[in-house]
Coordinates of C-alpha atoms and ligand atoms in Angstrom, one line a residue:
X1 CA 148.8 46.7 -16.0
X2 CA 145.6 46.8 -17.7
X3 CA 145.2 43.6 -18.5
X4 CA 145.2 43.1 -15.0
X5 CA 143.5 40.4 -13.1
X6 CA 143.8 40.7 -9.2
X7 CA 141.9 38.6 -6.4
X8 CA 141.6 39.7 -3.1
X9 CA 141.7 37.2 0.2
X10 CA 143.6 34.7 2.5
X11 CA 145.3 31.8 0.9
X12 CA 146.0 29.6 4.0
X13 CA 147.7 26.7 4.3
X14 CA 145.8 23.4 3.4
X15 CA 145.8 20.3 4.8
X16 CA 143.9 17.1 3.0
X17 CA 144.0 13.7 1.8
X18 CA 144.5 12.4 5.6
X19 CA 145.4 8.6 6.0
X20 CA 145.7 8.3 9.4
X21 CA 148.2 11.2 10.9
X22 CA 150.0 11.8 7.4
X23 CA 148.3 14.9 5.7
X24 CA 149.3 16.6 2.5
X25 CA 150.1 20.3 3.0
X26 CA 149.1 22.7 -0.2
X27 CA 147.7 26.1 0.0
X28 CA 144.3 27.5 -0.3
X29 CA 141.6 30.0 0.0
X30 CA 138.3 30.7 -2.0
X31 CA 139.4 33.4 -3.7
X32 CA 142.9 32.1 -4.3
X33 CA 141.8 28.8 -5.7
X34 CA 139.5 31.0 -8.3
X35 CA 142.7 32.8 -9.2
X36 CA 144.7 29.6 -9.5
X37 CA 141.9 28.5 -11.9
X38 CA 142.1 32.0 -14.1
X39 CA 146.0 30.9 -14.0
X40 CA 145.3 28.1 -15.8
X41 CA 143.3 28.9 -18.3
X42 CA 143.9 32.7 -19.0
X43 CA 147.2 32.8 -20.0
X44 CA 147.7 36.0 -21.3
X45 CA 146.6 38.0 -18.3
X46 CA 148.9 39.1 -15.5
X47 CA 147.4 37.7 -12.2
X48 CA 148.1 39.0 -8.6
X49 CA 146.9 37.6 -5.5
X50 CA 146.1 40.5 -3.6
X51 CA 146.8 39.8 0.3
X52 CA 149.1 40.3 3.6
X53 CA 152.1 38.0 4.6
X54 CA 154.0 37.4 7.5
X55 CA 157.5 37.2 7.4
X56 CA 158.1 33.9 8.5
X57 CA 159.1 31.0 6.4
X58 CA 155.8 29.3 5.5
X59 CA 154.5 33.0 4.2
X60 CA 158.2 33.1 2.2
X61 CA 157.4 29.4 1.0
X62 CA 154.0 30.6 -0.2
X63 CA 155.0 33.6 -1.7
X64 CA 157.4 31.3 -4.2
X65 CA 155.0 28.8 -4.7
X66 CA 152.9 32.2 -6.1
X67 CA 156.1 33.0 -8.1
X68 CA 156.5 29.3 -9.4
X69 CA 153.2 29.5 -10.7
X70 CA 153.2 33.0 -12.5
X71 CA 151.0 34.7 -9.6
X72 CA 152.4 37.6 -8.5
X73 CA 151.2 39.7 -5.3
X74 CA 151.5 43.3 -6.3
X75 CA 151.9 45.9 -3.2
X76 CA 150.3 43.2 -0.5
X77 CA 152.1 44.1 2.4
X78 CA 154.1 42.3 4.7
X79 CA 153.1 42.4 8.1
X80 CA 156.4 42.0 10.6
X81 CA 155.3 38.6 13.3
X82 CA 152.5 37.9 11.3
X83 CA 152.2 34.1 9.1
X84 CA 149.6 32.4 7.6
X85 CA 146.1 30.5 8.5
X86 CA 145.6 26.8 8.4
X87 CA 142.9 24.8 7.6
X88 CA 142.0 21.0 7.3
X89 CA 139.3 19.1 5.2
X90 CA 137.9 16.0 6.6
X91 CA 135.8 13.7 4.2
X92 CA 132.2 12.0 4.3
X93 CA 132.6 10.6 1.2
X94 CA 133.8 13.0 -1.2
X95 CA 131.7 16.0 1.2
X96 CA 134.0 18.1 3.0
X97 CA 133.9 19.6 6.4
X98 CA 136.3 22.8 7.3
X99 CA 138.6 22.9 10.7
X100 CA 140.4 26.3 10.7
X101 CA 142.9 27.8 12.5
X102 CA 143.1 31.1 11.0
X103 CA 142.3 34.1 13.6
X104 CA 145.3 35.9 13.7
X105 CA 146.3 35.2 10.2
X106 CA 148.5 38.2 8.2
X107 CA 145.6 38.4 6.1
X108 CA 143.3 39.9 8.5
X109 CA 145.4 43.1 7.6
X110 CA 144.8 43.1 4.3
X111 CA 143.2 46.6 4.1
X112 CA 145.6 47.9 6.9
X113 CA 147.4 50.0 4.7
X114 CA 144.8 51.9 1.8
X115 CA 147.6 53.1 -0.1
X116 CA 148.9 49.9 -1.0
X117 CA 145.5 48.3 -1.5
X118 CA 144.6 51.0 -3.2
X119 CA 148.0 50.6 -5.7
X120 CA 147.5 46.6 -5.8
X121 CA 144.1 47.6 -7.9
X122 CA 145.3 50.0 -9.9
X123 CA 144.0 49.3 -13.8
X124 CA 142.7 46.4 -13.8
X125 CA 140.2 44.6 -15.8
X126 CA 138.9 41.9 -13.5
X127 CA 138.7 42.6 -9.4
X128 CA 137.5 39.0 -7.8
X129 CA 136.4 38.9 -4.1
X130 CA 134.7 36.9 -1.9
X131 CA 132.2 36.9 1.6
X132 CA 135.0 35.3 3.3
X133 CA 137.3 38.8 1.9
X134 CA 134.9 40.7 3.9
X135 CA 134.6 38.4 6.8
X136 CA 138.3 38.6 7.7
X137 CA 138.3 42.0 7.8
X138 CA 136.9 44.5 10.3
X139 CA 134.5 47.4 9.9
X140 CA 137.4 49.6 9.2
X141 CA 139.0 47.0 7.0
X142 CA 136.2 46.4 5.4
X143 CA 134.7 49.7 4.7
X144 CA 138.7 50.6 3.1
X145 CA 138.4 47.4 0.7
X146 CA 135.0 48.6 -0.8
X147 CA 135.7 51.9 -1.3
X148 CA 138.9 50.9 -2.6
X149 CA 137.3 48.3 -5.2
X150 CA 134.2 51.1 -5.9
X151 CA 137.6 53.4 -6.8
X152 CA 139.0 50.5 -9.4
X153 CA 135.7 50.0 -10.6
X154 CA 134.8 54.2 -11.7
X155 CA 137.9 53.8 -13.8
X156 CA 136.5 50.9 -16.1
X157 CA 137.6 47.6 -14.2
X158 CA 134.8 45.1 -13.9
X159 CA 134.1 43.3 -10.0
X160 CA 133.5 39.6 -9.7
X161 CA 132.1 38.8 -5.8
X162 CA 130.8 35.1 -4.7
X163 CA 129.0 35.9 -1.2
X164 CA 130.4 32.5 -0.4
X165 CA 129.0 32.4 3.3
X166 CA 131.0 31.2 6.3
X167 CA 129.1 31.4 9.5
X168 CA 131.7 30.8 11.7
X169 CA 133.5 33.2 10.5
X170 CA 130.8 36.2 11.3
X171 CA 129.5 37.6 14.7
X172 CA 125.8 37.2 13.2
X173 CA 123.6 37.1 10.7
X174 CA 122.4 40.5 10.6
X175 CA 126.4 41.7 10.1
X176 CA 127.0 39.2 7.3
X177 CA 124.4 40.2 5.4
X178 CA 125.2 43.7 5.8
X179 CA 128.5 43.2 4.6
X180 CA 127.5 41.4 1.8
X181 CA 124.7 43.8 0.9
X182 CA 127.9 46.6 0.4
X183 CA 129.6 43.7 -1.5
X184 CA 126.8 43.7 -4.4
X185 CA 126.8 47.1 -4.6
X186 CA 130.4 47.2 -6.0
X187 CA 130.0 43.9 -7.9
X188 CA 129.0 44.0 -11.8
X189 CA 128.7 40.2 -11.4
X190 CA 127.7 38.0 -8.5
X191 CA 128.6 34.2 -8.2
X192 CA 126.7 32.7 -5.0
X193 CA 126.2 29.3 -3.7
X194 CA 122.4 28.1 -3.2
X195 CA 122.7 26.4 0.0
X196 CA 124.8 29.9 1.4
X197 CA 122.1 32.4 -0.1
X198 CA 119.3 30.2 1.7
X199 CA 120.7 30.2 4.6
X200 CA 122.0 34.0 5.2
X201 CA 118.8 35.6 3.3
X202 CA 116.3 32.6 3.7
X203 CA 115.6 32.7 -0.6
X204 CA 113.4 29.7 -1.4
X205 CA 114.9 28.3 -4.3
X206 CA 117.6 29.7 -6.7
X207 CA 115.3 31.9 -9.1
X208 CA 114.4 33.7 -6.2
X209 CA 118.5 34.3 -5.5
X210 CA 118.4 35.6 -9.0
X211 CA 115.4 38.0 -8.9
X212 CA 116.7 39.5 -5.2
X213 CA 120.4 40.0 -7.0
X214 CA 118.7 41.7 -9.8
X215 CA 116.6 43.8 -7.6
X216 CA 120.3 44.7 -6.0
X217 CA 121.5 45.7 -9.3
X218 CA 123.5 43.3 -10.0
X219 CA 124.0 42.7 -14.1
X220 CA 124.8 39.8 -14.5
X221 CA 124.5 36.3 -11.4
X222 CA 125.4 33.0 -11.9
X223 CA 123.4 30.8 -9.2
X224 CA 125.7 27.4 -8.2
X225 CA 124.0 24.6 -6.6
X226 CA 126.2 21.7 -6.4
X227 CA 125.3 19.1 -8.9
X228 CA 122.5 20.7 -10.0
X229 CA 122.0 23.1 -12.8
X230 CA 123.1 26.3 -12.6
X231 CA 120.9 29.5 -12.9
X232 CA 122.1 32.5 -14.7
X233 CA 120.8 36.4 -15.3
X234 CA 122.3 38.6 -17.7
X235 CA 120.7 41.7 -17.9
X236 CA 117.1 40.2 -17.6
X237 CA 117.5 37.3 -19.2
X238 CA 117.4 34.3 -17.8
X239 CA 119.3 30.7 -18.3
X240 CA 119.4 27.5 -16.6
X241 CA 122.6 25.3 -17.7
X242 CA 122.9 21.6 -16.4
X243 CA 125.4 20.5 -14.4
X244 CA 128.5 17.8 -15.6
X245 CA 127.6 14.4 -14.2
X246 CA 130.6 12.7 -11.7
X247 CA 130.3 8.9 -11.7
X248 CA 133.1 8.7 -8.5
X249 CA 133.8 12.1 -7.1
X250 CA 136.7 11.9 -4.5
X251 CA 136.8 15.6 -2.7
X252 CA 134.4 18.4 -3.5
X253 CA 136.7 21.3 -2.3
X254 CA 137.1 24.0 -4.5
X255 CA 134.6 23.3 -7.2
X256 CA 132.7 26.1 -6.6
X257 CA 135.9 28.3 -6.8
X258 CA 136.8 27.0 -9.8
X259 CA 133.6 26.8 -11.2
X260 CA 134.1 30.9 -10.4
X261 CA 137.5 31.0 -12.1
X262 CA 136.9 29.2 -15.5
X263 CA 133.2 31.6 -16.0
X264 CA 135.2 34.5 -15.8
X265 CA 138.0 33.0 -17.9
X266 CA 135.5 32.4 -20.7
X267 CA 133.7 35.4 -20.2
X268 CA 137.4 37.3 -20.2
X269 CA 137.4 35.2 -24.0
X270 CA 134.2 36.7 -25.1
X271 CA 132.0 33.7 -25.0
X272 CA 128.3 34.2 -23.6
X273 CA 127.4 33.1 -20.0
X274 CA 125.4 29.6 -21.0
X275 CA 129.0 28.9 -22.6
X276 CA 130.9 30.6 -19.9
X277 CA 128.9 27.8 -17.6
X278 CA 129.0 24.7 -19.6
X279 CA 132.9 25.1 -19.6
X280 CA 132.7 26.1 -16.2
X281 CA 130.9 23.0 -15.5
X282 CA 133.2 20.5 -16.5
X283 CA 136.1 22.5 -15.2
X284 CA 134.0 22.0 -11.7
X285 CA 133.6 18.4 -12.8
X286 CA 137.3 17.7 -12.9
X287 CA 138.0 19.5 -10.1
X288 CA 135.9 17.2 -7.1
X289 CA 138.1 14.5 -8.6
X290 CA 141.5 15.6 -7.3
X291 CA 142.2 15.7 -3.6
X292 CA 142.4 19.8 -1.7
X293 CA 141.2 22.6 -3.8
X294 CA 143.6 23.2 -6.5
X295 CA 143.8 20.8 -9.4
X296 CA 147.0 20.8 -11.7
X297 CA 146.8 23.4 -14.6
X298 CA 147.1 20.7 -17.3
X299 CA 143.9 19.1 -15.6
X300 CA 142.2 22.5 -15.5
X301 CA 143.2 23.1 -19.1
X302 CA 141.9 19.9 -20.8
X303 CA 138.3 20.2 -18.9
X304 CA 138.1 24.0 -20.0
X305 CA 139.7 22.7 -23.7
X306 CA 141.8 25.8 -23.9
Ligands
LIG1 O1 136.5 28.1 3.7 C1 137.4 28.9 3.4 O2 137.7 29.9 4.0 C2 138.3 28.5 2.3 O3 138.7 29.4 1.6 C3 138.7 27.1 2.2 C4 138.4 26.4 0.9 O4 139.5 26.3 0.0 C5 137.3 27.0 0.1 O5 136.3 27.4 1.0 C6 136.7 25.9 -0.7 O6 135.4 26.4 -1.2 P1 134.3 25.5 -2.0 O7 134.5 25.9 -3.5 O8 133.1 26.1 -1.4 O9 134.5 24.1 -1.7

């Protein structure tokens, strides 16, 4: 499929909007949520969610929610006793805090089988990965991802990759940033986090993000850093776009994600990257103001004005 769009991750299942012990289960995952966001507002692409399952009933239930909503899953495999991780959000205010359950999660064996990897990335146009992609995995699955993405990538597809740093969910520092290191290397555009950069490389303020992405070749880096402007290279040049003001925001989970997933969508529509970022702004903006991490398409569509 060469119009291809495939992301590659865990989509767990989400728990949020807690009043007292009721919760609301949905699903979610960095990467995923940036794919639900290219969902939305790329219509004309086919988009697969590139993964592993269990076979138990919540991984069936995903997989149809996937189907409901156009996503397919191309040759992610399905691991026999394996099901999905969980996480909850807990809000300060609209700031979020993680609790995850996720350790033995099917897609920890997501790069267990190279042939089908290697298939689900077949002619492509856009690959989208994440930190947490590469956290999940280990050295073996790891090293069989990147090569696998580097082999998409010689025949023509471009790589998206947001570092998106989880502590918890490395051994150490020194092995995160080695991972992430081989990450820009396959990645023809980066989308970080400030706060994640400073903390796993120590960068004192978001230009200097910028200038150590360039110096890793990367072409072209958007710079997020929460309500404040964004930062952008592309191929030397350099933009700053301000960020969409939120009067009320209820539950910042996801924005960055879909911040991530309407850029590409513009850029996929040709439009420069200081367009590609006001658009992805407000999409961003609309996003904190819905409860978990995935906003309803119509919601997506109308901030991106598709
Ligand atoms: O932490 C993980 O592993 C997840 O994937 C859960 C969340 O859905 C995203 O992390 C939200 O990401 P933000 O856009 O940074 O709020």
């Amino acid at each position: 499929m060469a119009d291809g769009i495939a992301a590659i991750g865990e989509c767990m299942i989400e728990l949020s909007g807690q009043t007292g012990h009721t919760w609301r289960m949905g699903y979610a995952g960095d990467t995923f949520n940036t794919l639900w966001t290219i969902r939305a507002l790329s219509p004309s692409h086919h988009v697969d969610y590139v993964t592993a399952f269990g076979n138990d009933p919540f991984s069936q239930e995903q997989i149809a929610f996937f189907r409901e909503h156009d996503i397919g899953v191309a040759s992610s495999p399905v691991v026999p006793g394996a099901r999905p991780g969980l996480y909850a959000i807990r809000l300060e205010g609209a700031e979020r805090s993680f609790t995850y359950w996720r350790s033995d999660a099917a897609a920890r064996q997501l790069a267990s089988n190279p042939i089908a990897l290697a298939k689900s990335l077949e002619e492509r146009t856009l690959i989208y990965f994440s930190g947490i992609t590469l956290a999940i995995l280990d050295t073996a699955g790891r090293r069989t991802l990147l090569q696998a993405i580097a082999a998409a990538r010689a025949h023509g597809c471009h790589v998206a990759f947001d570092p998106n740093y989880r502590p918890r969910l490395w051994p150490d520092t020194a092995t995160a940033r080695a991972a992430i290191d081989e990450g820009l290397k396959v990645a023809d555009l980066a989308l970080p986090t400030f706060a994640d950069e400073q903390d796993l490389y120590g960068d004192a303020s978001p230009e200097a993000t910028l200038e150590r992405l360039e110096r890793a070749g990367v072409a072209e880096s958007v710079v997020k850093n929460g309500e404040r402007e964004v930062v952008i290279s592309h191929y030397e040049n350099i933009f700053a776009v301000p960020a969409t003001r939120v009067e009320a925001p209820i539950d910042t989970t996801g924005a960055g994600d879909a911040f991530n997933g309407a850029y590409l969508s513009a850029r996929l529509l040709g439009q420069s990257p200081k367009d590609a970022a006001r658009r992805a702004h407000r999409v961003a903006a609309a996003v904190v103001q819905v409860r978990g991490a995935l906003a309803p398409f119509e919601i997506l569509r109308l901030a991106f004005e598709l």
